[in-house]
């Protein structure tokens, strides 16, 4: 008759016995040396440092355990059983996106031949294996492990380390599955201490070969370098401890370390030596013998009482590992009630894990479908914005041209004309801002960077924003040096940044307010500050004020105007120039301060601006007057074409007008223009086709072509240039820009004659 197994005791009783065996001698020891606590501060600090190193090592192990479990789950894929490597490539990429720390996933044959690499398309040539030591150990032990930091074999030559898992089928190792992880992904592990130890200085992770993989202080300088020789000797001689050393920075330090037996990596906490070198004196020696004896007793008691508990925990660990590999967990009956229940919970977890995997696959499929819908919606929105800009610019073109005609005829000296001009400029600006947001969203914003002085940008921006500032009777104070503030940037886009900030300040400041614009050196760069005493910005809106279409509280009459995209453009353009923009506001009614920081451009001398070069060229003395340039305007918008022709006529040019392809061909043959301004969106035959037909008829006598259209995207400009158009004008056209282009044709035409 077999005896019934003893009833397992609760875990707390085992812990009580363990704590009693280890801490009671220590309590007695502490009572004896209570008067020496001040001198034992160093010991306390050392223990905290070693504990911090141990916590860092455990944090790393938890991070790697998560990756190993994810790889083991992926290794169970049916695709590998059937050799469907292309399908496994797709599945690996899907799993990789769920693991933020993974750079890419590799599948290797037992011979070390790369079969799948998610960093490359399937079937592409793959780089050879970079780190073979851990690969060989996987083949030998058939256990998951973490490799060493090496330089990758890809084109980028990045530092990375592998986490490898064997893929075994029916007792045969079929593949080795690897997740490649970069040192940057460990920043969260080393930068998030679990304690508030103010004495910690630098936190370091070192791989099995002694190479620094992660470091809180100057990682770009030290990651990839070998640790110091004393560090390697000490950490290979003991599991954990603390010793005096000279850091990689050359500082006198103490190093607390903890060596992980599972991965072979070492975690270290480097502290300044002066923190621990407090006077401990002879009192430590006086009680050292007694303390050592008591600690030995404590260690012996802990060892005796923890043997059974350790054996049960080891079985639980093995059962958990089996569960991670997809095998049924098995545990012998334990004397610890909680561990016995743990075995039952692990078996239930195996079933639950299978259900969660099915749910995960369903969620991934749903997310992929949602992403496809979002991409389609974004494309439709971009197409709508482009068409909206075209449709808005077409009716604006004849209005702008007609207003310019009235001005040149002296009929625009009325307040009503000024109101129309001001509001029309506002509408044109809104259309341009809306299309700029669309370009930035698609990543199509291009910059033409040249060296320039910030003062020239501010001057142009103030000129653009002056009408609104004067209309609202604001006092504008400028404190911008005329020189010594060089930047490398796009003059038009930087002018847009400053003008948007001034316009924003003018709109949200009550009439008669104050606006201040200043610029100065700051943090090795240049700071431009726009301050106002307007209505301010609520705290809940400050974090979102630079997002598109986000605006502060508006009055019922919307007197402030705008679409809420000006500040979004400011941030995007400043970011594109390598700078940053910040907002400070003390709240509603207390004004706002916008600060733009731009990198300083260092060079010997800034070039002379183009407008200065143009004005510095003296006119030819006694030059004979040239005959008028003949210009052909082709636009199906009759109002726009007639108004532009009349305006060009007032500017001294001979102009002919046509509204379709047939009219353009007949007028070109009879008029023989030197320049043809063609609307791209003509009916029946577009502007490109009209240009081809004119060239076929006139041959070498064909005019210079310029495009006129409501589409102003980069793709539109590239297409017109490829079709042979010399310039691409966007409606409503700038008459000064057009006349400057026509005048630039005179030397070429006269030289040809």
XYZ file of C-alpha atoms in Angstrom, residues 34-484:
451
model
C 24.227 49.471 14.417
C 26.692 52.123 15.610
C 28.747 51.513 12.427
C 25.909 52.246 9.923
C 27.487 55.461 8.746
C 30.697 53.650 7.812
C 28.758 50.925 6.043
C 27.205 53.403 3.592
C 29.672 52.298 0.998
C 28.505 48.714 1.296
C 24.924 49.853 0.866
C 25.784 51.835 -2.228
C 27.719 48.869 -3.648
C 24.742 46.588 -3.127
C 22.453 49.078 -4.834
C 24.832 49.334 -7.753
C 25.124 45.537 -8.114
C 21.347 45.233 -7.775
C 20.902 47.834 -10.500
C 23.273 45.840 -12.721
C 21.284 42.683 -11.986
C 17.998 44.458 -12.765
C 19.498 45.725 -16.024
C 20.598 42.181 -16.926
C 17.129 40.843 -16.103
C 15.504 43.585 -18.184
C 17.684 42.578 -21.119
C 16.819 38.913 -20.640
C 13.106 39.717 -20.571
C 13.490 41.681 -23.780
C 15.352 38.813 -25.455
C 12.898 36.227 -24.080
C 10.073 38.078 -25.794
C 11.949 37.967 -29.105
C 12.806 34.275 -28.637
C 9.177 33.409 -27.920
C 8.036 35.336 -30.996
C 10.637 33.525 -33.123
C 9.641 30.150 -31.696
C 6.005 30.884 -32.536
C 7.056 31.830 -36.071
C 9.176 28.659 -36.314
C 6.000 26.570 -35.944
C 4.716 27.906 -39.287
C 3.316 25.252 -41.628
C 5.057 27.075 -44.490
C 8.370 25.628 -43.355
C 6.969 22.102 -43.267
C 6.034 22.371 -46.945
C 9.107 24.351 -48.029
C 6.964 27.355 -49.066
C 9.729 29.894 -48.490
C 8.127 32.715 -50.445
C 4.956 32.481 -48.359
C 7.113 32.205 -45.229
C 8.893 35.433 -46.342
C 5.524 37.244 -46.337
C 4.561 35.745 -42.954
C 7.952 36.704 -41.464
C 7.556 40.292 -42.628
C 4.097 40.441 -41.060
C 5.448 39.170 -37.726
C 8.460 41.530 -37.936
C 6.129 44.539 -38.054
C 4.699 43.447 -34.702
C 8.166 43.467 -33.104
C 9.501 47.059 -32.893
C 13.011 45.934 -31.938
C 13.530 43.634 -34.971
C 15.428 45.042 -37.938
C 14.674 42.064 -40.181
C 14.191 38.273 -40.061
C 16.546 35.658 -41.555
C 15.976 31.993 -42.339
C 19.201 30.017 -42.686
C 19.896 26.491 -43.804
C 22.007 24.223 -41.511
C 24.910 24.976 -43.826
C 24.604 28.715 -43.111
C 23.076 29.583 -46.496
C 20.585 32.520 -46.273
C 17.185 31.422 -47.626
C 14.900 34.289 -46.532
C 15.797 37.863 -45.585
C 12.904 40.285 -45.016
C 15.246 43.203 -45.771
C 15.295 42.021 -49.406
C 12.561 40.992 -51.773
C 12.138 37.250 -52.150
C 14.449 35.837 -54.811
C 16.978 38.677 -54.597
C 20.655 37.965 -53.967
C 21.217 37.806 -50.188
C 24.386 38.820 -48.315
C 26.336 36.061 -46.521
C 26.003 35.246 -42.831
C 27.737 37.916 -40.707
C 28.006 36.239 -37.276
C 28.849 32.520 -37.379
C 29.808 31.833 -33.763
C 26.240 31.861 -32.427
C 25.051 29.998 -35.541
C 27.497 27.189 -34.818
C 26.378 27.032 -31.174
C 22.736 26.721 -32.253
C 23.662 23.797 -34.498
C 25.524 22.205 -31.587
C 23.053 22.808 -28.733
C 19.772 23.161 -30.675
C 18.774 25.813 -28.133
C 17.720 29.440 -28.672
C 20.443 31.987 -27.938
C 21.548 35.583 -28.381
C 24.581 36.235 -30.582
C 27.280 38.895 -30.559
C 27.369 42.382 -32.074
C 28.893 42.434 -35.561
C 28.918 44.619 -38.667
C 26.245 43.492 -41.105
C 27.060 42.191 -44.592
C 24.359 44.324 -46.264
C 24.912 47.537 -48.180
C 24.518 49.745 -45.075
C 27.094 47.855 -42.952
C 25.089 48.479 -39.791
C 25.943 47.141 -36.356
C 23.487 44.471 -35.201
C 23.253 41.254 -33.217
C 21.209 38.094 -33.891
C 18.668 36.219 -31.793
C 18.605 32.663 -33.147
C 16.105 29.827 -32.725
C 16.501 26.311 -34.184
C 13.703 24.950 -36.359
C 13.443 21.219 -35.620
C 11.112 18.818 -37.364
C 10.904 15.158 -36.230
C 14.204 15.438 -34.414
C 16.017 16.912 -37.410
C 17.254 20.507 -37.451
C 15.809 21.904 -40.673
C 16.565 25.624 -40.371
C 17.866 28.324 -38.055
C 15.461 31.267 -37.659
C 17.075 34.582 -36.745
C 15.836 38.054 -35.739
C 18.424 40.782 -36.385
C 18.316 43.540 -33.751
C 20.172 46.866 -33.857
C 21.821 48.430 -30.779
C 19.428 51.386 -31.018
C 16.525 49.116 -30.053
C 18.154 48.516 -26.648
C 18.003 52.214 -25.770
C 14.741 51.657 -23.923
C 16.358 48.889 -21.835
C 19.394 50.876 -20.694
C 17.603 54.240 -20.433
C 14.821 53.093 -18.077
C 16.310 52.232 -14.658
C 13.955 50.483 -12.288
C 15.270 52.382 -9.246
C 15.899 55.988 -8.319
C 19.619 55.442 -7.612
C 21.028 58.931 -8.086
C 24.589 57.575 -7.908
C 24.341 55.718 -11.192
C 26.332 57.317 -13.972
C 26.512 55.111 -17.052
C 24.540 51.913 -17.896
C 26.192 49.468 -20.287
C 25.362 46.155 -22.013
C 28.301 44.027 -23.268
C 27.965 40.906 -25.405
C 29.658 37.529 -24.936
C 32.801 38.659 -26.798
C 33.178 41.829 -24.691
C 31.854 44.312 -27.279
C 29.810 47.283 -26.063
C 26.295 46.936 -27.511
C 24.335 49.622 -25.642
C 25.447 52.573 -23.520
C 23.557 55.505 -22.026
C 26.454 57.913 -22.399
C 27.763 58.753 -25.895
C 26.513 55.542 -27.542
C 27.546 56.702 -31.012
C 31.144 56.918 -29.796
C 31.476 53.684 -27.835
C 28.961 51.151 -29.253
C 30.882 48.570 -31.271
C 34.139 49.043 -29.310
C 35.641 46.423 -27.025
C 35.314 46.951 -23.285
C 38.426 47.612 -21.167
C 40.771 44.713 -20.366
C 40.054 44.818 -16.586
C 36.330 44.712 -17.313
C 36.721 41.613 -19.476
C 38.889 39.873 -16.879
C 36.587 40.652 -13.936
C 33.320 39.798 -15.660
C 34.664 36.477 -16.962
C 35.890 35.495 -13.498
C 32.622 36.065 -11.583
C 28.863 36.124 -12.202
C 28.437 39.563 -10.624
C 30.379 41.987 -8.483
C 32.015 45.368 -8.289
C 35.595 46.583 -8.831
C 37.634 49.759 -9.422
C 38.546 50.658 -12.988
C 39.221 53.480 -15.438
C 36.216 54.038 -17.731
C 36.321 54.254 -21.500
C 36.040 58.036 -20.977
C 39.248 58.018 -18.915
C 37.437 58.638 -15.593
C 38.232 56.925 -12.264
C 35.139 54.792 -11.595
C 33.696 51.751 -9.860
C 32.023 49.164 -12.071
C 29.134 47.018 -10.802
C 28.323 44.146 -13.127
C 26.006 41.176 -13.453
C 26.665 38.353 -15.908
C 23.681 36.575 -17.446
C 24.170 32.848 -17.715
C 21.387 32.476 -20.261
C 22.664 34.866 -22.916
C 26.272 35.211 -21.794
C 25.934 39.011 -21.889
C 27.025 41.320 -19.080
C 25.199 44.359 -17.655
C 27.273 47.019 -15.901
C 26.631 50.160 -13.858
C 29.550 52.606 -13.930
C 29.661 55.067 -11.014
C 32.149 57.828 -10.135
C 34.737 56.489 -7.704
C 34.346 59.358 -5.262
C 30.765 58.283 -4.511
C 31.909 55.041 -2.889
C 35.188 56.211 -1.397
C 33.592 57.487 1.793
C 35.688 56.820 4.872
C 34.978 53.392 6.239
C 38.135 53.062 8.371
C 39.055 50.359 10.763
C 35.480 49.760 11.921
C 34.867 47.556 8.880
C 37.839 45.385 9.871
C 36.651 45.201 13.490
C 33.355 43.600 12.605
C 34.457 41.849 9.411
C 35.130 38.503 11.020
C 31.799 38.370 12.800
C 29.967 39.551 9.711
C 31.592 36.917 7.525
C 30.632 34.135 9.923
C 27.030 35.299 10.108
C 26.773 35.680 6.351
C 28.043 32.122 5.907
C 25.388 30.920 8.321
C 22.758 32.894 6.428
C 23.894 31.502 3.082
C 23.901 27.949 4.485
C 20.413 28.297 5.870
C 19.123 29.736 2.602
C 20.723 26.896 0.659
C 19.168 24.215 2.895
C 15.643 25.631 2.792
C 15.666 26.590 -0.870
C 16.752 23.278 -2.422
C 13.262 21.844 -2.712
C 11.825 25.147 -3.839
C 14.541 25.565 -6.477
C 13.886 22.072 -7.844
C 10.162 22.805 -8.257
C 10.863 26.165 -9.858
C 13.275 24.510 -12.317
C 10.543 22.082 -13.327
C 8.151 25.000 -13.793
C 10.764 26.723 -15.945
C 11.132 23.626 -18.116
C 7.351 23.386 -18.473
C 7.170 27.042 -19.506
C 9.923 26.492 -22.098
C 7.983 23.523 -23.493
C 4.899 25.701 -23.750
C 6.895 28.350 -25.622
C 8.011 25.663 -28.108
C 4.439 24.498 -28.586
C 4.826 21.267 -26.642
C 2.558 20.107 -23.794
C 3.952 21.352 -20.468
C 4.782 18.604 -17.970
C 5.499 19.047 -14.251
C 5.945 16.517 -11.464
C 3.707 16.975 -8.399
C 5.185 19.742 -6.257
C 5.099 20.300 -2.542
C 4.369 23.968 -3.277
C 0.662 24.440 -3.859
C 1.113 27.452 -6.109
C 3.596 25.604 -8.336
C 1.235 22.663 -8.617
C -1.471 25.035 -9.767
C 1.017 26.663 -12.116
C 1.396 23.387 -13.981
C -2.345 23.261 -14.526
C -2.376 26.905 -15.644
C 0.409 26.262 -18.170
C -1.610 23.486 -19.772
C -4.610 25.803 -20.052
C -2.338 28.521 -21.421
C -1.270 26.248 -24.256
C -4.850 26.001 -25.462
C -5.417 29.719 -24.951
C -2.240 30.545 -26.883
C -3.527 28.715 -29.922
C -6.760 30.702 -29.783
C -4.833 33.975 -29.472
C -2.671 33.123 -32.487
C -5.805 32.618 -34.573
C -7.186 35.945 -33.330
C -3.887 37.652 -34.086
C -3.896 36.421 -37.678
C -7.451 37.682 -38.085
C -6.492 41.074 -36.646
C -3.487 41.327 -38.949
C -5.678 40.637 -41.975
C -8.173 43.252 -40.809
C -5.391 45.815 -40.262
C -4.009 45.173 -43.748
C -7.432 45.750 -45.287
C -7.835 48.966 -43.302
C -4.418 50.168 -44.462
C -5.367 49.541 -48.101
C -8.565 51.554 -47.623
C -6.572 54.396 -46.044
C -4.127 54.455 -48.979
C -6.996 54.608 -51.462
C -8.642 57.428 -49.490
C -5.360 59.383 -49.419
C -4.944 59.077 -53.187
C -8.509 60.253 -53.735
C -7.917 63.220 -51.414
C -4.725 64.199 -53.281
C -6.502 64.028 -56.627
C -9.332 66.138 -55.235
C -6.948 68.804 -53.903
C -5.122 69.026 -57.229
C -8.399 69.389 -59.141
C -9.671 71.880 -56.558
C -6.588 74.053 -57.054
C -7.042 73.960 -60.831
C -10.732 74.802 -60.697
C -10.163 77.665 -58.237
C -7.246 79.150 -60.160
C -9.032 79.250 -63.518
C -11.619 81.882 -62.444
C -9.013 83.746 -60.369
C -6.774 84.322 -63.408
C -9.040 86.805 -65.320
C -9.941 88.572 -62.060
C -6.288 89.204 -61.166
C -5.453 90.264 -64.719
C -8.459 92.618 -64.922
C -7.491 94.291 -61.638
C -3.971 94.843 -62.980
C -5.493 96.400 -66.138
C -7.553 98.778 -64.031
C -4.476 99.743 -62.056
C -2.401 100.474 -65.160
C -5.214 102.546 -66.658
C -5.423 104.633 -63.536
C -8.914 103.363 -62.684
C -7.947 101.592 -59.471
C -7.593 104.502 -57.074
C -10.715 103.715 -55.076
C -11.138 102.087 -51.655
C -13.350 99.459 -53.277
C -10.513 98.393 -55.580
C -8.145 98.098 -52.629
C -10.671 95.893 -50.792
C -11.053 93.636 -53.845
C -7.266 93.406 -54.331
C -6.644 92.617 -50.683
C -9.327 89.942 -50.467
C -8.255 88.419 -53.796
C -4.675 88.091 -52.556
C -6.088 86.372 -49.487
C -7.996 83.837 -51.638
C -4.902 83.124 -53.772
C -2.874 82.601 -50.620
C -5.454 80.158 -49.227
C -5.346 78.097 -52.449
C -1.516 78.032 -52.414
C -1.415 76.992 -48.741
C -3.955 74.224 -49.315
C -1.915 72.772 -52.185
C 1.327 73.123 -50.204
C -0.201 70.977 -47.451
C -1.047 68.333 -50.066
C 2.555 68.382 -51.361
C 4.029 68.035 -47.884
C 1.655 65.168 -47.039
C 2.880 63.282 -50.124
C 6.532 64.163 -49.473
C 6.778 66.158 -52.737
C 7.908 69.483 -51.271
C 11.213 70.463 -52.921
C 13.608 73.165 -51.724
C 16.023 75.309 -53.735
C 18.661 76.088 -51.113
C 21.140 78.919 -51.542
C 23.213 80.920 -49.029
C 21.322 84.042 -47.951
C 21.004 86.578 -45.150
C 18.001 86.180 -42.843
C 17.388 89.935 -43.063
C 16.465 89.634 -46.764
C 13.902 86.934 -45.925
C 12.398 89.070 -43.130
C 12.172 92.101 -45.447
C 10.178 90.150 -48.059
C 7.946 88.576 -45.392
C 7.159 91.942 -43.790
C 6.251 93.324 -47.219
C 3.868 90.397 -47.778
C 2.211 90.703 -44.344
C 2.104 94.525 -44.203
C -1.384 94.944 -45.744
C -3.027 92.874 -42.988
C -0.907 94.498 -40.254
C -1.796 97.979 -41.488
C -5.457 97.069 -41.903
C -5.653 96.023 -38.234
C -3.544 99.033 -37.106
C -0.888 96.953 -35.339
C 2.465 98.345 -34.207
C 5.249 96.188 -35.714
C 8.723 96.366 -34.097
C 11.658 94.832 -35.995
C 14.992 93.909 -34.383
C 16.828 91.977 -37.109
C 20.498 92.686 -37.948
C 21.087 93.419 -41.612
C 24.016 90.971 -41.705
C 25.849 88.275 -39.702
